[in-house]
Each structure stands twice: as C-alpha cells, then as structure tokens.
Amino acid sequence: SFKPLGGGLVVEDLALAAAAKGEAKPVIATASAGNHGIGVAWGAQQAGCRSLVYLHGGVSAGAEATIRRYGAETVRVEGDYAASVRACAADAAEHGWEVVQDTSWPGYEAVPARIYQGYTVVAEEMLEQLRSELSPSMPTHVLINAGVGGFAAGMCAHLWER
C-alpha cells in the first residue's frame, strides 16, 4: 500500500524528534476509514510506538482486523468519519498523544502537508517509469482513488510541479 509513505513518514518524524530530545516515544492517534489507519499503524509498529486508530461505524471488520494486525488499538466511534476525527483529536488533546491525521482543520495543517509530501514518492516513481521504460511522453490525465483527498492532493501537487 502507498499509505505508509504518508502517515508512516510522519510517525517516523515524530519518533525521531522525541528520541533527539531524549523523550519517550510518542503515542500516535488517528482516525481512518481504512488505508490511512493501516499506514499509521504500520509506521507506529516500525517505530515502536503505541497507536490508536479511531474508526466510525461504517468501517468494515476486515479493515479493522488489518489495522490491528499492525499492533494498533482500535476505537469505534458512533457516527461518520468526521465524528471519528473529532473524537480522536479530543482524546489526543486530553492524553497528550500525537495526532497523525490526513485531513486538515484550522491550526492543524503541517502534519497533513507532510503526509501529502510522503505520497509524492508514488508520483515521482510513476514519472520515472514513464520517462525510462514506457514512453517519452507524459500523460495528460491521471486517475487515482481519492478517498478523503490526501493522496489525490499529494499526487496532483507533485505532478503539477513537474
């Protein structure tokens, strides 16, 4: 999955920053409908951090099982995706956890932007393959799974710059 390129990158950033300051590894919290939570859980497992992934009622048992396989605790929230994001942010603020969310809100833009930067790896790899293996011409359109928009934002920004 491409998702560890975003959420996993931020988890690594946070773990390294804590280590550089001589602090304990951070507890990571996020809300997800599946893929982002898997990526964050994987990143937390790699960094040796505790992680919690907040899931709304529409998230499948299969997605939850995959997230748990990477060591994350899951927290079920009544309502929709937005409700799970709010619950995650509130609990993180109460407990001093780090939120690694792929959606932004006023005052919370740096982490999602870093996540989107991680996704640009996919765009660059695609461009490298097109330049070297398939064709010297570049595509005029790229179709991707948008989800909540983070992956689409990262891909679009990178392709626009190139």
mmCIF file of C-alpha atoms in Angstrom:
data_model
loop_
_atom_site.group_PDB
_atom_site.id
_atom_site.type_symbol
_atom_site.label_atom_id
_atom_site.label_comp_id
_atom_site.label_asym_id
_atom_site.label_seq_id
_atom_site.Cartn_x
_atom_site.Cartn_y
_atom_site.Cartn_z
ATOM 1 C CA SER A 1 0.000 0.000 0.000
ATOM 2 C CA PHE A 2 1.088 3.583 -0.629
ATOM 3 C CA LYS A 3 -0.314 4.780 2.687
ATOM 4 C CA PRO A 4 2.814 4.169 4.812
ATOM 5 C CA LEU A 5 4.525 6.732 2.595
ATOM 6 C CA GLY A 6 2.389 9.424 4.237
ATOM 7 C CA GLY A 7 1.259 8.525 7.731
ATOM 8 C CA GLY A 8 4.237 6.275 8.350
ATOM 9 C CA LEU A 9 6.578 9.106 7.376
ATOM 10 C CA VAL A 10 5.045 11.428 9.970
ATOM 11 C CA VAL A 11 5.178 8.737 12.657
ATOM 12 C CA GLU A 12 8.877 8.290 11.921
ATOM 13 C CA ASP A 13 9.394 12.072 12.087
ATOM 14 C CA LEU A 14 7.691 12.207 15.493
ATOM 15 C CA ALA A 15 9.585 9.224 16.894
ATOM 16 C CA LEU A 16 12.936 10.611 15.738
ATOM 17 C CA ALA A 17 12.156 14.056 17.158
ATOM 18 C CA ALA A 18 11.255 12.545 20.529
ATOM 19 C CA ALA A 19 14.443 10.470 20.570
ATOM 20 C CA ALA A 20 16.555 13.524 19.706
ATOM 21 C CA LYS A 21 15.079 15.321 22.724
ATOM 22 C CA GLY A 22 15.553 12.298 24.988
ATOM 23 C CA GLU A 23 11.785 11.945 25.365
ATOM 24 C CA ALA A 24 9.667 8.803 25.448
ATOM 25 C CA LYS A 25 8.270 7.528 22.165
ATOM 26 C CA PRO A 26 5.046 9.304 21.306
ATOM 27 C CA VAL A 27 1.620 7.718 21.387
ATOM 28 C CA ILE A 28 0.098 8.092 17.937
ATOM 29 C CA ALA A 29 -3.610 8.631 17.293
ATOM 30 C CA THR A 30 -5.506 8.905 14.029
ATOM 31 C CA ALA A 31 -8.967 8.469 12.570
ATOM 32 C CA SER A 32 -9.443 6.423 9.435
ATOM 33 C CA ALA A 33 -11.815 4.552 7.205
ATOM 34 C CA GLY A 34 -9.100 2.005 6.422
ATOM 35 C CA ASN A 35 -5.973 2.670 4.387
ATOM 36 C CA HIS A 36 -4.637 5.670 6.304
ATOM 37 C CA GLY A 37 -5.090 3.799 9.587
ATOM 38 C CA ILE A 38 -3.204 0.828 8.184
ATOM 39 C CA GLY A 39 -0.319 3.071 7.143
ATOM 40 C CA VAL A 40 -0.160 4.839 10.502
ATOM 41 C CA ALA A 41 -0.406 1.540 12.395
ATOM 42 C CA TRP A 42 2.420 0.112 10.283
ATOM 43 C CA GLY A 43 4.553 3.207 10.877
ATOM 44 C CA ALA A 44 3.925 3.087 14.617
ATOM 45 C CA GLN A 45 4.804 -0.599 14.717
ATOM 46 C CA GLN A 46 8.061 0.089 12.858
ATOM 47 C CA ALA A 47 8.913 2.948 15.242
ATOM 48 C CA GLY A 48 7.932 1.021 18.373
ATOM 49 C CA CYS A 49 5.140 3.477 19.232
ATOM 50 C CA ARG A 50 1.741 2.739 20.703
ATOM 51 C CA SER A 51 -1.020 3.668 18.243
ATOM 52 C CA LEU A 52 -4.764 4.131 18.370
ATOM 53 C CA VAL A 53 -6.939 4.256 15.275
ATOM 54 C CA TYR A 54 -10.441 5.694 15.588
ATOM 55 C CA LEU A 55 -12.979 4.057 13.286
ATOM 56 C CA HIS A 56 -16.518 5.160 12.508
ATOM 57 C CA GLY A 57 -19.389 2.704 12.296
ATOM 58 C CA GLY A 58 -19.093 2.223 8.532
ATOM 59 C CA VAL A 59 -15.559 0.822 8.635
ATOM 60 C CA SER A 60 -15.521 -2.883 7.835
ATOM 61 C CA ALA A 61 -14.414 -5.567 10.254
ATOM 62 C CA GLY A 62 -11.801 -6.591 7.686
ATOM 63 C CA ALA A 63 -10.203 -3.132 7.666
ATOM 64 C CA GLU A 64 -10.221 -3.105 11.466
ATOM 65 C CA ALA A 65 -8.567 -6.534 11.571
ATOM 66 C CA THR A 66 -5.830 -5.360 9.195
ATOM 67 C CA ILE A 67 -5.170 -2.284 11.330
ATOM 68 C CA ARG A 68 -4.964 -4.452 14.456
ATOM 69 C CA ARG A 69 -2.515 -6.819 12.727
ATOM 70 C CA TYR A 70 -0.060 -3.921 12.742
ATOM 71 C CA GLY A 71 -0.393 -3.565 16.505
ATOM 72 C CA ALA A 72 -2.804 -0.650 16.706
ATOM 73 C CA GLU A 73 -5.616 -0.414 19.186
ATOM 74 C CA THR A 74 -8.905 0.457 17.536
ATOM 75 C CA VAL A 75 -11.576 2.702 18.983
ATOM 76 C CA ARG A 76 -15.072 2.521 17.476
ATOM 77 C CA VAL A 77 -16.957 5.815 17.286
ATOM 78 C CA GLU A 78 -20.669 6.348 16.679
ATOM 79 C CA GLY A 79 -21.355 8.432 13.599
ATOM 80 C CA ASP A 80 -19.404 9.224 10.469
ATOM 81 C CA TYR A 81 -15.783 9.855 9.539
ATOM 82 C CA ALA A 82 -15.904 13.449 10.816
ATOM 83 C CA ALA A 83 -17.109 12.192 14.208
ATOM 84 C CA SER A 84 -14.165 9.802 14.409
ATOM 85 C CA VAL A 85 -11.728 12.643 13.600
ATOM 86 C CA ARG A 86 -13.265 14.819 16.336
ATOM 87 C CA ALA A 87 -13.135 12.000 18.889
ATOM 88 C CA CYS A 88 -9.516 11.250 18.004
ATOM 89 C CA ALA A 89 -8.466 14.895 18.310
ATOM 90 C CA ALA A 90 -10.307 15.326 21.629
ATOM 91 C CA ASP A 91 -8.822 12.187 23.201
ATOM 92 C CA ALA A 92 -5.347 13.067 21.930
ATOM 93 C CA ALA A 93 -5.580 16.550 23.444
ATOM 94 C CA GLU A 94 -6.757 15.093 26.755
ATOM 95 C CA HIS A 95 -3.978 12.459 26.934
ATOM 96 C CA GLY A 96 -1.085 14.267 25.231
ATOM 97 C CA TRP A 97 -0.980 11.973 22.204
ATOM 98 C CA GLU A 98 0.275 12.981 18.762
ATOM 99 C CA VAL A 99 -2.408 13.204 16.081
ATOM 100 C CA VAL A 100 -1.337 11.966 12.642
ATOM 101 C CA GLN A 101 -4.338 12.905 10.536
ATOM 102 C CA ASP A 102 -4.517 13.174 6.753
ATOM 103 C CA THR A 103 -7.189 15.856 6.839
ATOM 104 C CA SER A 104 -6.598 19.415 7.978
ATOM 105 C CA TRP A 105 -8.523 21.971 10.016
ATOM 106 C CA PRO A 106 -7.637 25.496 11.126
ATOM 107 C CA GLY A 107 -4.397 25.313 13.104
ATOM 108 C CA TYR A 108 -3.676 21.740 12.007
ATOM 109 C CA GLU A 109 -2.064 21.925 8.595
ATOM 110 C CA ALA A 110 1.600 20.893 8.988
ATOM 111 C CA VAL A 111 1.013 17.183 9.596
ATOM 112 C CA PRO A 112 -1.375 16.661 6.665
ATOM 113 C CA ALA A 113 1.004 18.601 4.415
ATOM 114 C CA ARG A 114 3.869 16.297 5.454
ATOM 115 C CA ILE A 115 1.660 13.266 4.794
ATOM 116 C CA TYR A 116 0.950 14.588 1.293
ATOM 117 C CA GLN A 117 4.697 15.045 0.760
ATOM 118 C CA GLY A 118 5.159 11.358 1.512
ATOM 119 C CA TYR A 119 2.630 10.439 -1.145
ATOM 120 C CA THR A 120 4.650 12.273 -3.791
ATOM 121 C CA VAL A 121 7.014 9.295 -3.854
ATOM 122 C CA VAL A 122 4.358 7.430 -5.823
ATOM 123 C CA ALA A 123 4.043 10.269 -8.332
ATOM 124 C CA GLU A 124 7.795 10.505 -8.823
ATOM 125 C CA GLU A 125 8.155 6.738 -9.282
ATOM 126 C CA MET A 126 5.372 6.818 -11.857
ATOM 127 C CA LEU A 127 7.101 9.637 -13.751
ATOM 128 C CA GLU A 128 10.436 7.817 -13.652
ATOM 129 C CA GLN A 129 8.855 4.712 -15.143
ATOM 130 C CA LEU A 130 7.133 6.700 -17.861
ATOM 131 C CA ARG A 131 10.349 8.516 -18.780
ATOM 132 C CA SER A 132 12.552 5.444 -18.901
ATOM 133 C CA GLU A 133 10.509 2.362 -19.693
ATOM 134 C CA LEU A 134 7.287 3.116 -21.416
ATOM 135 C CA SER A 135 7.286 6.328 -23.344
ATOM 136 C CA PRO A 136 8.989 9.682 -23.583
ATOM 137 C CA SER A 137 5.580 11.380 -23.495
ATOM 138 C CA MET A 138 3.802 12.262 -20.302
ATOM 139 C CA PRO A 139 0.158 11.527 -19.570
ATOM 140 C CA THR A 140 -2.442 14.249 -19.845
ATOM 141 C CA HIS A 141 -4.642 12.653 -17.172
ATOM 142 C CA VAL A 142 -4.041 10.555 -14.071
ATOM 143 C CA LEU A 143 -6.886 8.726 -12.339
ATOM 144 C CA ILE A 144 -6.438 7.820 -8.692
ATOM 145 C CA ASN A 145 -8.504 6.753 -5.717
ATOM 146 C CA ALA A 146 -9.265 9.994 -3.895
ATOM 147 C CA GLY A 147 -10.559 8.778 -0.509
ATOM 148 C CA VAL A 148 -10.662 11.870 1.715
ATOM 149 C CA GLY A 149 -8.387 13.661 -0.737
ATOM 150 C CA GLY A 150 -4.937 13.471 0.836
ATOM 151 C CA PHE A 151 -3.462 11.072 -1.675
ATOM 152 C CA ALA A 152 -5.039 12.998 -4.535
ATOM 153 C CA ALA A 153 -3.612 16.267 -3.174
ATOM 154 C CA GLY A 154 -0.100 14.843 -2.886
ATOM 155 C CA MET A 155 -0.170 13.323 -6.347
ATOM 156 C CA CYS A 156 -1.683 16.388 -8.001
ATOM 157 C CA ALA A 157 0.773 18.794 -6.364
ATOM 158 C CA HIS A 158 3.773 16.747 -7.418
ATOM 159 C CA LEU A 159 2.573 16.213 -10.978
ATOM 160 C CA TRP A 160 1.667 19.897 -11.311
ATOM 161 C CA GLU A 161 5.195 20.904 -10.280
ATOM 162 C CA ARG A 162 6.737 18.520 -12.817
#
